[in-house]
Amino acid sequence: MLNGKTVLLGVSGGIAAYKSAALASALMKQRANVHVIMTPNAVNFINPITFETLTGNKCLIDTFDRNFQHSVEHVAIAKQADVMMIAPATADVMGKLAHGIADDMLTTTALACRCRKIVAPAMNTAMYENPIVRDNMRTLKQYGFEVIPPAAGRLACGDTGAGKMPEPEVLMEYIEREIAFAKDMRGKRVLVTAGPTQEAMDPVRFITNHSSGKMGYALARIAMLKGAEVTLVSGKTNLMPPPFVKVIHVTSAQEMFDAVTGEFPDQDIVIKAAAVADYRPRHVSDEKMKKKGDSLFVEMERTEDILKYLGEHKKPYQFLCGFSMETENVIGNSRDKLAKKHLDMIVANNLREPGAGFEANTNVVTLITQDEEISLDLMSKEEVAVHILDRIMSNP
């Protein structure tokens, strides 16, 4: 997702600098063009050769280094940048930036950058909680910097508290949110449902399905990266919720109905990717059911049809997208569902298609509207999510 994007990674003098090497490596794996700028103090914690080996670019330290191409280096690099992240950001560096002091390559380049700038504070807890440092962070925010909240835990100095630099995976999420996609969904409120529901039989047993939630989570994440304000209503899964997304956890179909209908009036786009149970046991035992005989009869009743309710109550400005997983007559059955549920689009796939289905990381789908059918090739669920959202945004 970062292919061809230019990322400036500033590294200042803190023990957390070693994590920045892992971040640089992760950025390179996404084919970003990474330039690292270090403060003179940072080289006491990690060797510049590490970053040069990882990125293939010279690590910049000295503002007056004569060993470079004939250009004003900090200005040239600043012009190329799509985003700049300073990680770790020490109290010293943040204080300089908050007051416009540019006395080394890192601070000079940061002040010359017009792109989004993100800082990840890392320091002793007492320093982090110092009113001067907190005031400097507030000043940076006022000037358009994004300040990532530090993690809490045992610090290198032996103290325990806030001040740890977040892990590289967390830092990557901030960078991806900023530059992975054009923000064509900014201002849109998007509700996505994902995962299975569980319908209790007794305190021990429940009826469910094989949904992993991967497709819904991919949709929520890509919508967030495209700038939308996203709410994810999720049944129980083994997935980590996407960052920067409001998550509502539910268990049963009724809980999902209540959550979705409660959020629905404020949404511009609703994508129902969850596999909701059509039936639930009519009677739920308060105690564990014991074995009796060779068979068990469970009387079932219909659950609330969430998609039908949404279709009947949606406003003209709202876009409603459903999913249809079939084992036969995929297009015909999906078109019937499109009409009966008053949907704007339905995403159809065949459970028997290689690469499709619940647990896979890939999918093969057809996007169906009243006027067209778009068949997509086998691709990752995140790639499918991009196509779905692009088609929704192209709706007049």
Coordinates of C-alpha atoms in Angstrom, one line a residue:
M1 CA 0.0 0.0 0.0
L2 CA 3.0 2.3 0.4
N3 CA 4.6 1.5 -3.0
G4 CA 6.4 4.5 -4.2
K5 CA 5.6 6.7 -1.2
T6 CA 8.5 8.7 0.3
V7 CA 8.8 8.4 4.1
L8 CA 11.2 10.5 6.2
L9 CA 12.1 8.7 9.4
G10 CA 13.6 10.9 12.0
V11 CA 15.5 9.2 14.8
S12 CA 16.6 11.1 17.9
G13 CA 18.7 10.1 20.9
G14 CA 16.8 7.6 22.9
I15 CA 17.2 3.9 23.7
A16 CA 14.0 3.2 21.7
A17 CA 16.0 4.0 18.6
Y18 CA 16.5 0.3 18.0
K19 CA 12.8 -0.1 17.3
S20 CA 13.2 2.4 14.4
A21 CA 15.3 -0.1 12.5
A22 CA 12.4 -2.5 12.6
L23 CA 10.1 0.2 11.4
A24 CA 12.4 1.1 8.5
S25 CA 12.5 -2.6 7.5
A26 CA 8.7 -2.8 7.6
L27 CA 8.4 0.3 5.4
M28 CA 10.8 -1.2 2.9
K29 CA 8.8 -4.4 2.7
Q30 CA 5.9 -2.2 1.6
R31 CA 8.2 -0.7 -1.1
A32 CA 8.3 2.7 0.4
N33 CA 11.2 5.0 -0.3
V34 CA 12.7 5.6 3.1
H35 CA 15.1 8.3 4.1
V36 CA 16.4 8.3 7.7
I37 CA 17.7 11.4 9.4
M38 CA 19.4 11.0 12.8
T39 CA 20.4 13.5 15.4
P40 CA 24.1 13.4 16.5
N41 CA 23.0 11.9 19.8
A42 CA 21.0 9.1 18.1
V43 CA 24.2 7.6 16.7
N44 CA 25.2 6.7 20.3
F45 CA 22.3 4.3 20.4
I46 CA 22.2 2.8 16.8
N47 CA 24.8 2.9 14.0
P48 CA 23.7 4.8 10.8
I49 CA 25.0 1.9 8.8
T50 CA 22.1 -0.1 10.0
F51 CA 19.6 2.3 8.4
E52 CA 21.7 2.6 5.3
T53 CA 21.8 -1.1 4.8
L54 CA 18.0 -1.4 5.4
T55 CA 16.9 1.5 3.2
G56 CA 19.6 1.7 0.5
N57 CA 19.8 5.5 1.1
K58 CA 22.4 7.5 2.9
C59 CA 21.5 8.2 6.5
L60 CA 21.6 12.0 7.0
I61 CA 23.1 13.4 10.2
D62 CA 25.4 16.4 9.5
T63 CA 23.7 19.5 8.2
F64 CA 27.1 20.6 6.7
D65 CA 28.1 17.3 5.2
R66 CA 29.9 18.0 1.9
N67 CA 29.6 14.4 0.7
F68 CA 26.3 14.6 -1.1
Q69 CA 24.8 15.7 -4.5
H70 CA 24.8 19.4 -5.1
S71 CA 21.5 20.4 -3.6
V72 CA 20.3 21.9 -0.3
E73 CA 19.8 18.5 1.2
H74 CA 17.2 19.2 4.0
V75 CA 15.0 21.1 1.5
A76 CA 15.4 18.6 -1.2
I77 CA 14.4 15.7 1.0
A78 CA 11.6 17.7 2.6
K79 CA 10.0 18.4 -0.8
Q80 CA 10.0 14.7 -1.7
A81 CA 8.3 13.5 1.5
D82 CA 4.7 12.2 1.7
V83 CA 5.0 11.9 5.5
M84 CA 7.6 12.4 8.2
M85 CA 7.7 10.5 11.4
I86 CA 10.1 11.2 14.2
A87 CA 10.5 8.0 16.3
P88 CA 11.7 8.2 19.0
A89 CA 11.0 11.8 19.6
T90 CA 12.9 13.0 22.7
A91 CA 11.8 15.9 24.9
D92 CA 14.7 17.8 23.5
V93 CA 13.7 17.4 19.8
M94 CA 10.0 18.1 20.6
G95 CA 10.9 21.3 22.5
K96 CA 13.0 22.5 19.6
L97 CA 10.3 21.9 17.0
A98 CA 7.6 23.5 19.2
H99 CA 9.6 26.7 19.3
G100 CA 11.0 26.7 15.7
I101 CA 14.6 25.9 16.6
A102 CA 16.4 24.2 13.7
D103 CA 20.0 23.5 14.8
D104 CA 20.6 20.0 13.3
M105 CA 19.7 18.1 10.2
L106 CA 16.6 16.5 11.8
T107 CA 14.9 19.7 13.1
T108 CA 15.9 21.7 10.0
T109 CA 14.3 19.1 7.7
A110 CA 11.2 18.8 9.9
L111 CA 10.6 22.6 9.8
A112 CA 11.1 22.6 6.0
C113 CA 8.6 19.8 5.4
R114 CA 5.1 20.7 4.2
C115 CA 3.8 17.1 4.6
R116 CA 2.1 15.6 7.6
K117 CA 4.5 15.2 10.5
I118 CA 4.0 12.6 13.2
V119 CA 6.0 12.3 16.4
A120 CA 6.3 9.3 18.8
P121 CA 7.5 10.6 22.2
A122 CA 9.8 8.2 24.1
M123 CA 11.3 9.2 27.5
N124 CA 11.3 8.7 31.2
T125 CA 7.8 8.9 32.8
A126 CA 8.8 11.9 34.9
M127 CA 10.0 13.7 31.8
Y128 CA 6.9 12.8 29.9
E129 CA 4.6 14.1 32.7
N130 CA 6.6 17.3 33.1
P131 CA 4.3 20.3 32.5
I132 CA 6.9 21.9 30.1
V133 CA 7.0 18.7 27.9
R134 CA 3.2 18.4 28.0
D135 CA 2.9 22.0 26.9
N136 CA 5.4 21.5 24.1
M137 CA 3.3 18.5 22.8
R138 CA 0.2 20.7 22.9
T139 CA 2.0 23.3 20.9
L140 CA 3.1 20.8 18.3
K141 CA -0.5 19.6 17.9
Q142 CA -1.6 23.3 17.4
Y143 CA 1.0 23.5 14.6
G144 CA -0.4 20.4 12.9
F145 CA 1.8 17.7 14.2
E146 CA 0.3 14.4 15.2
V147 CA 1.5 13.2 18.6
I148 CA 1.2 9.5 19.2
P149 CA 0.4 8.5 22.8
P150 CA 3.2 6.5 24.3
A151 CA 2.8 3.0 25.6
A152 CA 3.1 2.3 29.4
G153 CA 5.3 -0.3 31.0
R154 CA 8.7 -0.9 32.4
L155 CA 11.2 1.7 31.0
A156 CA 14.9 1.3 30.3
C157 CA 15.7 3.3 33.4
G158 CA 13.8 0.8 35.5
D159 CA 10.8 3.0 36.2
T160 CA 7.3 1.9 35.3
G161 CA 4.8 4.2 33.6
A162 CA 4.0 6.0 30.4
G163 CA 6.8 7.0 28.1
K164 CA 7.6 3.8 26.1
M165 CA 7.7 4.2 22.3
P166 CA 4.9 2.1 20.7
E167 CA 5.9 -1.0 18.8
P168 CA 6.8 -0.6 15.1
E169 CA 3.5 -2.2 14.1
V170 CA 1.6 0.6 15.8
L171 CA 3.8 3.3 14.3
M172 CA 3.3 1.7 10.8
E173 CA -0.5 2.0 11.3
Y174 CA -0.2 5.8 11.7
I175 CA 1.9 6.1 8.6
E176 CA -0.5 3.9 6.6
R177 CA -3.5 5.9 7.7
E178 CA -1.8 9.0 6.5
I179 CA -0.6 8.0 3.0
A180 CA -1.7 4.5 2.0
F181 CA -4.8 5.8 0.1
A182 CA -6.3 9.0 -1.2
K183 CA -8.8 10.3 1.3
D184 CA -11.8 10.0 -1.1
M185 CA -14.0 8.9 1.8
R186 CA -13.2 11.7 4.1
G187 CA -16.4 13.0 5.7
K188 CA -18.3 9.7 5.1
R189 CA -19.6 7.7 8.0
V190 CA -19.4 4.0 7.3
L191 CA -20.9 1.1 9.3
V192 CA -19.5 -2.4 8.6
T193 CA -20.7 -5.7 10.2
A194 CA -18.4 -8.7 10.4
G195 CA -18.0 -12.2 11.8
P196 CA -20.5 -14.8 12.9
T197 CA -23.3 -14.6 15.5
Q198 CA -23.7 -17.2 18.2
E199 CA -27.1 -18.4 19.3
A200 CA -27.2 -20.0 22.7
M201 CA -28.8 -23.4 23.4
D202 CA -27.7 -23.6 27.0
P203 CA -24.9 -22.1 29.1
V204 CA -22.4 -24.4 27.3
R205 CA -23.6 -24.8 23.7
F206 CA -24.4 -22.4 20.9
I207 CA -25.2 -22.5 17.1
T208 CA -22.9 -20.5 14.8
N209 CA -21.2 -20.6 11.4
H210 CA -17.7 -20.6 10.0
S211 CA -17.4 -16.9 9.4
S212 CA -13.9 -15.6 10.3
G213 CA -14.8 -11.9 10.0
K214 CA -11.8 -11.3 7.7
M215 CA -13.8 -9.7 4.9
G216 CA -15.6 -7.3 7.2
Y217 CA -12.5 -6.4 9.0
A218 CA -10.7 -5.7 5.7
L219 CA -13.6 -3.4 4.7
A220 CA -13.5 -1.5 7.9
R221 CA -9.7 -1.1 7.7
I222 CA -9.6 0.1 4.1
A223 CA -12.5 2.5 4.7
M224 CA -10.6 4.0 7.6
L225 CA -7.4 4.3 5.4
K226 CA -9.5 6.1 2.8
G227 CA -10.5 8.7 5.4
A228 CA -14.0 7.5 6.5
E229 CA -15.3 7.6 10.1
V230 CA -15.8 3.8 10.6
T231 CA -18.0 1.8 13.0
L232 CA -17.4 -1.9 13.1
V233 CA -20.1 -4.1 14.6
S234 CA -18.4 -7.5 15.1
G235 CA -19.4 -10.9 16.2
K236 CA -16.8 -13.0 18.0
T237 CA -13.6 -13.5 16.0
N238 CA -9.9 -14.2 16.5
L239 CA -9.0 -11.0 14.7
M240 CA -7.4 -7.8 16.1
P241 CA -9.8 -4.9 15.4
P242 CA -8.4 -2.4 12.9
P243 CA -7.0 0.7 14.5
F244 CA -8.7 4.1 14.5
V245 CA -12.1 2.4 14.2
K246 CA -15.0 2.4 16.6
V247 CA -15.7 -1.3 17.5
I248 CA -18.9 -2.6 18.9
H249 CA -18.6 -6.3 20.0
V250 CA -21.8 -8.4 19.9
T251 CA -22.5 -12.1 20.3
S252 CA -26.1 -12.9 19.1
A253 CA -28.1 -11.9 16.1
Q254 CA -30.4 -9.8 18.4
E255 CA -27.4 -8.0 19.8
M256 CA -26.2 -7.3 16.3
F257 CA -29.6 -6.1 15.3
D258 CA -29.8 -3.7 18.2
A259 CA -26.3 -2.3 17.6
V260 CA -26.7 -1.9 13.9
T261 CA -30.2 -0.2 14.1
G262 CA -28.9 2.0 16.8
E263 CA -26.0 3.3 14.7
F264 CA -27.9 3.2 11.4
P265 CA -29.5 6.7 11.3
D266 CA -26.1 8.5 11.5
Q267 CA -24.4 6.5 8.7
D268 CA -23.9 7.3 5.0
I269 CA -22.8 3.8 4.0
V270 CA -23.7 0.4 5.5
I271 CA -21.9 -2.7 4.5
K272 CA -23.4 -5.9 5.9
A273 CA -20.6 -8.5 5.7
A274 CA -21.5 -10.4 8.9
A275 CA -22.8 -14.0 8.7
V276 CA -25.9 -13.6 10.9
A277 CA -27.9 -16.6 12.0
D278 CA -31.3 -16.9 10.3
Y279 CA -32.6 -19.0 13.2
R280 CA -32.1 -19.3 16.9
P281 CA -33.3 -21.9 19.5
R282 CA -36.8 -20.9 20.6
H283 CA -36.0 -22.0 24.2
V284 CA -32.6 -21.5 25.9
S285 CA -32.0 -23.8 28.8
D286 CA -30.8 -22.3 32.0
E287 CA -28.8 -25.4 32.8
K288 CA -26.6 -27.6 30.7
M289 CA -28.7 -30.0 28.7
K290 CA -27.9 -33.7 29.5
K291 CA -27.8 -36.4 27.0
K292 CA -31.2 -38.1 26.6
G293 CA -31.7 -40.8 24.0
D294 CA -30.1 -41.0 20.5
S295 CA -31.3 -37.8 19.1
L296 CA -32.0 -34.2 20.1
F297 CA -34.8 -32.0 18.8
V298 CA -34.2 -28.2 19.0
E299 CA -37.1 -26.0 18.0
M300 CA -35.9 -22.9 16.1
E301 CA -37.4 -19.5 15.5
R302 CA -36.5 -16.7 13.0
T303 CA -34.1 -14.0 14.1
E304 CA -34.6 -10.4 13.1
D305 CA -33.7 -9.8 9.5
I306 CA -31.2 -6.9 9.8
L307 CA -30.6 -6.3 6.1
K308 CA -34.4 -6.3 5.4
Y309 CA -34.9 -3.7 8.2
L310 CA -32.2 -1.5 6.9
G311 CA -33.5 -1.7 3.3
E312 CA -37.0 -0.7 4.4
H313 CA -35.7 2.2 6.5
K314 CA -32.8 3.7 4.6
K315 CA -32.8 7.3 3.5
P316 CA -32.2 8.4 -0.1
Y317 CA -28.7 9.5 0.7
Q318 CA -27.7 6.2 2.4
F319 CA -26.0 3.4 0.5
L320 CA -26.7 -0.1 1.5
C321 CA -24.5 -3.0 0.5
G322 CA -25.1 -6.7 1.4
F323 CA -23.3 -9.9 1.0
S324 CA -24.5 -13.2 -0.5
M325 CA -22.7 -16.5 0.0
E326 CA -24.2 -19.2 -2.2
T327 CA -23.5 -22.8 -3.2
E328 CA -25.6 -22.7 -6.4
N329 CA -27.3 -20.2 -8.7
V330 CA -25.0 -17.5 -7.3
I331 CA -26.0 -14.6 -9.5
G332 CA -29.8 -15.4 -9.6
N333 CA -30.1 -15.9 -5.8
S334 CA -28.0 -12.8 -5.2
R335 CA -30.2 -10.7 -7.5
D336 CA -33.3 -11.9 -5.7
K337 CA -31.8 -10.8 -2.4
L338 CA -30.8 -7.4 -3.9
A339 CA -34.4 -6.8 -4.9
K340 CA -36.1 -8.2 -1.8
K341 CA -33.9 -6.4 0.7
H342 CA -33.9 -3.1 -1.3
L343 CA -30.1 -3.0 -1.6
D344 CA -28.0 -0.7 -3.7
M345 CA -25.4 -3.4 -4.2
I346 CA -24.7 -7.0 -3.2
V347 CA -21.4 -8.8 -3.1
A348 CA -21.9 -12.4 -4.2
N349 CA -19.5 -15.3 -3.9
N350 CA -19.6 -19.0 -4.2
L351 CA -18.6 -21.1 -1.2
R352 CA -17.4 -23.8 -3.6
E353 CA -15.1 -21.5 -5.5
P354 CA -11.4 -22.2 -4.8
G355 CA -9.9 -19.3 -2.9
A356 CA -13.3 -18.0 -1.6
G357 CA -15.1 -18.8 1.6
F358 CA -15.0 -18.0 5.2
E359 CA -11.5 -18.8 6.5
A360 CA -9.5 -17.9 3.4
N361 CA -7.4 -14.7 3.1
T362 CA -8.5 -14.4 -0.5
N363 CA -11.9 -14.0 -2.1
V364 CA -13.6 -14.3 -5.5
V365 CA -16.7 -12.1 -5.8
T366 CA -19.1 -10.4 -8.2
L367 CA -20.4 -6.9 -7.4
I368 CA -24.0 -6.7 -8.4
T369 CA -26.2 -3.6 -8.7
Q370 CA -29.5 -3.2 -10.5
D371 CA -27.7 -2.2 -13.7
E372 CA -24.4 -4.1 -13.8
E373 CA -22.3 -7.1 -12.7
I374 CA -18.6 -6.8 -12.1
S375 CA -16.7 -10.1 -11.6
L376 CA -13.4 -9.8 -9.8
D377 CA -10.5 -12.2 -10.1
L378 CA -9.0 -14.1 -7.1
M379 CA -7.4 -11.5 -4.9
S380 CA -6.8 -10.8 -1.2
K381 CA -9.7 -9.7 0.9
E382 CA -8.1 -6.2 1.4
E383 CA -7.9 -5.9 -2.4
V384 CA -11.6 -6.9 -2.7
A385 CA -12.4 -4.3 -0.1
V386 CA -10.7 -1.6 -2.2
H387 CA -12.8 -2.6 -5.2
I388 CA -16.1 -2.7 -3.2
L389 CA -15.4 0.8 -1.7
D390 CA -14.3 2.3 -5.0
R391 CA -17.5 1.0 -6.6
I392 CA -19.6 2.4 -3.8
M393 CA -17.9 5.8 -4.0
S394 CA -18.5 5.9 -7.8
N395 CA -22.3 5.7 -7.2
P396 CA -23.9 8.9 -8.4

